[in-house]
XYZ file of C-alpha atoms in Angstrom:
289
model
C 155.301 108.307 164.424
C 156.413 105.120 162.662
C 154.776 103.024 165.378
C 151.461 104.871 164.860
C 151.622 104.292 161.116
C 152.339 100.602 161.607
C 149.472 100.259 164.111
C 147.073 102.054 161.714
C 148.024 99.740 158.843
C 147.597 96.684 161.028
C 144.161 97.946 162.135
C 143.066 98.446 158.515
C 144.184 94.921 157.627
C 142.416 93.511 160.694
C 139.134 95.256 159.881
C 139.311 94.115 156.283
C 139.615 90.517 157.436
C 136.556 90.704 159.700
C 133.475 88.904 158.295
C 130.740 91.342 157.328
C 127.065 90.700 156.630
C 125.411 92.839 153.985
C 122.110 92.818 152.134
C 121.311 94.053 148.678
C 118.297 96.340 148.640
C 115.284 94.879 146.849
C 113.682 97.523 144.647
C 109.999 96.901 144.044
C 108.379 99.050 141.343
C 104.654 98.719 141.974
C 102.240 99.883 139.297
C 99.155 101.613 140.706
C 96.226 102.381 138.440
C 94.779 105.785 139.309
C 91.184 104.846 138.486
C 90.210 103.945 142.053
C 91.860 105.503 145.100
C 90.620 102.757 147.427
C 92.074 100.039 145.236
C 95.388 101.862 144.866
C 95.707 102.345 148.631
C 94.881 98.702 149.301
C 97.389 97.421 146.730
C 100.149 99.570 148.171
C 99.551 98.512 151.772
C 99.436 94.811 150.899
C 102.789 94.951 149.099
C 104.317 97.218 151.765
C 103.403 94.820 154.566
C 104.562 91.769 152.610
C 107.957 93.435 152.269
C 108.126 94.606 155.878
C 107.268 91.212 157.332
C 110.100 89.601 155.354
C 112.818 92.072 156.376
C 114.374 89.703 158.950
C 115.019 87.155 156.198
C 115.509 89.294 153.106
C 116.803 92.590 154.473
C 115.989 96.158 153.388
C 113.797 97.153 150.476
C 112.694 100.183 148.528
C 109.089 100.398 147.354
C 108.664 102.689 144.380
C 105.027 103.440 143.585
C 104.559 104.140 139.879
C 101.347 106.126 139.582
C 100.402 105.644 135.976
C 97.343 104.308 134.196
C 98.138 101.829 131.430
C 96.218 99.692 128.993
C 96.428 95.956 129.614
C 98.878 95.416 126.751
C 101.187 98.228 127.816
C 101.167 97.035 131.413
C 102.050 93.529 130.294
C 104.961 94.679 128.133
C 106.324 97.114 130.718
C 106.246 94.595 133.545
C 107.951 91.974 131.391
C 110.856 94.370 130.826
C 110.939 95.203 134.546
C 112.387 98.689 134.089
C 109.456 101.047 134.742
C 107.441 98.532 136.768
C 108.174 95.028 137.999
C 105.160 94.222 140.201
C 101.413 94.462 139.497
C 98.152 93.146 140.936
C 95.655 92.053 138.296
C 92.891 89.449 137.867
C 94.413 86.003 137.418
C 94.558 84.914 133.785
C 96.439 82.523 131.508
C 98.266 85.181 129.508
C 99.953 86.668 132.560
C 100.551 83.202 134.042
C 102.636 82.210 131.027
C 104.842 85.299 130.915
C 105.275 86.381 134.556
C 106.056 84.898 137.922
C 102.617 84.456 139.460
C 102.021 84.432 143.218
C 98.867 82.364 143.654
C 97.631 84.015 146.826
C 94.255 85.825 146.534
C 95.193 89.294 147.804
C 91.528 90.417 147.831
C 90.277 87.095 149.177
C 87.944 86.541 146.226
C 86.075 89.828 146.549
C 86.517 90.431 142.814
C 84.283 87.403 142.148
C 81.246 89.578 142.857
C 80.230 92.332 140.443
C 77.530 94.939 140.814
C 75.799 96.744 137.986
C 75.832 100.414 137.102
C 72.687 101.254 135.139
C 70.776 104.205 133.794
C 68.133 104.948 136.416
C 65.269 104.805 133.910
C 66.053 101.080 133.464
C 65.736 100.081 137.126
C 62.291 98.448 136.705
C 63.485 95.971 134.067
C 66.452 94.855 136.189
C 64.165 94.137 139.141
C 62.451 91.418 137.073
C 65.671 89.543 136.251
C 66.335 86.367 138.235
C 68.932 84.450 136.146
C 72.066 85.181 134.146
C 70.240 83.844 131.079
C 67.645 86.596 131.440
C 70.412 89.178 131.802
C 71.650 88.176 128.341
C 68.648 89.933 126.822
C 70.241 93.241 127.858
C 73.497 94.769 126.617
C 76.619 95.166 128.739
C 79.249 97.856 128.293
C 82.816 96.571 128.601
C 86.360 97.560 127.698
C 88.079 95.358 125.167
C 90.922 94.471 127.570
C 89.035 93.240 130.659
C 89.092 89.586 131.640
C 85.357 89.921 132.285
C 84.853 90.746 128.614
C 86.500 87.491 127.528
C 84.356 85.481 129.921
C 81.038 87.033 128.930
C 81.881 86.532 125.245
C 82.245 82.801 125.890
C 78.657 82.720 127.134
C 77.203 84.903 124.368
C 76.322 87.971 126.405
C 75.330 90.969 124.325
C 77.881 93.734 124.664
C 79.280 97.022 123.426
C 83.086 97.274 123.633
C 85.362 100.283 123.873
C 89.037 100.870 124.514
C 88.417 103.925 126.707
C 87.746 103.348 130.395
C 86.514 106.841 131.274
C 84.401 107.015 128.144
C 82.454 103.896 129.058
C 80.776 105.701 131.968
C 79.662 108.533 129.712
C 78.318 105.993 127.224
C 76.161 104.466 129.942
C 74.913 107.899 130.967
C 73.838 108.440 127.343
C 72.125 105.040 127.305
C 74.381 103.435 124.680
C 74.007 100.130 126.527
C 72.090 98.807 129.543
C 74.617 98.070 132.273
C 78.268 98.228 133.314
C 79.797 95.612 135.630
C 82.220 96.736 138.329
C 83.725 95.125 141.411
C 82.275 95.809 144.858
C 85.419 97.695 145.850
C 85.415 99.729 142.621
C 81.856 100.689 141.848
C 81.055 103.206 144.591
C 84.380 105.004 144.437
C 84.235 105.257 140.652
C 80.652 106.491 140.598
C 81.139 109.006 143.400
C 84.164 110.541 141.680
C 82.121 111.028 138.478
C 78.761 111.913 139.984
C 78.713 115.418 138.496
C 78.956 113.933 134.999
C 76.809 110.836 135.567
C 73.551 112.285 136.858
C 71.487 109.461 135.362
C 73.688 106.557 136.519
C 73.026 104.562 139.722
C 74.100 101.287 141.340
C 71.396 98.697 140.615
C 70.150 97.516 144.062
C 68.820 93.969 143.470
C 71.424 92.000 141.481
C 75.037 90.822 141.669
C 77.016 88.620 139.301
C 79.183 85.853 140.705
C 82.047 85.314 138.231
C 84.888 83.397 139.966
C 87.981 85.602 139.805
C 90.972 86.139 142.077
C 93.450 89.013 142.192
C 97.054 87.794 142.064
C 100.421 89.522 142.299
C 102.463 89.151 139.117
C 106.205 89.846 139.169
C 108.511 90.460 136.229
C 110.501 87.373 135.193
C 113.590 89.556 135.661
C 112.994 89.624 139.452
C 112.759 86.059 140.844
C 114.118 87.112 144.251
C 111.410 89.758 144.661
C 108.775 87.223 143.653
C 110.030 84.729 146.238
C 110.089 87.433 148.903
C 106.558 88.645 148.150
C 105.208 85.097 148.120
C 106.713 84.477 151.552
C 105.318 87.745 152.902
C 101.835 87.303 151.450
C 101.666 83.762 152.788
C 102.440 85.029 156.276
C 99.859 87.804 155.967
C 97.061 85.505 154.871
C 97.811 82.888 157.529
C 98.091 85.379 160.413
C 94.875 87.152 159.374
C 96.467 90.497 158.560
C 95.511 90.324 154.876
C 91.843 90.150 155.848
C 92.248 93.095 158.235
C 93.858 95.190 155.500
C 91.043 94.314 153.104
C 88.336 95.358 155.542
C 90.267 98.491 156.434
C 89.935 99.691 152.848
C 86.717 98.025 151.691
C 84.438 97.464 154.705
C 82.203 100.404 153.797
C 81.839 99.163 150.205
C 81.167 95.577 151.326
C 78.419 96.760 153.664
C 76.893 99.017 151.006
C 76.886 96.160 148.502
C 74.698 94.036 150.821
C 75.254 90.796 148.895
C 72.914 88.880 151.197
C 70.069 91.106 150.062
C 70.717 90.600 146.327
C 69.901 87.918 143.776
C 73.217 86.287 142.857
C 73.486 85.409 139.159
C 76.236 82.869 138.470
C 78.523 82.871 135.439
C 81.238 80.224 135.115
C 84.898 81.119 134.543
C 86.702 78.316 132.687
C 90.079 79.501 134.036
C 89.130 78.105 137.436
C 88.319 74.673 136.052
C 92.091 74.207 135.933
C 93.427 76.830 138.335
C 92.522 76.320 141.976
C 93.867 78.530 144.737
C 95.611 76.738 147.584
C 94.035 79.322 149.849
C 90.357 78.729 149.065
C 89.546 78.431 152.776
C 90.460 82.109 153.165
C 88.010 83.410 150.547
C 85.342 85.772 151.816
C 82.274 84.252 150.188
C 81.439 80.800 148.865
C 78.132 81.084 147.039
């Protein structure tokens, strides 16, 4: 009996002295806006794959999807704290650059740079006559007061009506409170289809598109530098091996084809942010008008 006890104690000591390799589990709290199902699904898959492809180097992870719609200010504050959410995908901008860890890889390959117009169908004839962004300024845009697009159009003196309510802006267009609403190619069809019963007079304008340079970046809470480094490594691998493009087309190919950019007049509007900020991955962008 004593021999067994001695052997057991020696075994415990031996095992304790053996080197062991362990990983901490990275917990990624991804905020998903619930305004567009396509966009939410795309965001989730991009982050999921970036984490999976880095498992050999960084080890296990847990992806927590936080399905909540927030205003821009609330999202900024919450992600800074890093408790409810610590990772978001938003249009690149100076405010987020200064306060978060920014991963300068265009997760939508520049697709956000092209906006289509939702209009009241009675106005279709007057949009057909427009050929320049200067001519578009004679009409009034509907915008939320927290969009980056709003800031840009203000710089160039576009006429606009602002609201703080995203869902309400569609109803305002239906009631003809303004002339047009700008939405991304990957947003516009999904958003209109989901509201079609309420927006019987709203259609996608078929002849125009605005080119406003804008990239979608991943921003990580400053409380999570390891997660930021991991996601940057994973996203870099995905863009270089072509998987990021495949994921984009998986979710947005139908919308890209419906948009038919080649058949539209492209109206250009500068974005001063990109006079200073240049993506290192510009060769991967989808379009270069």
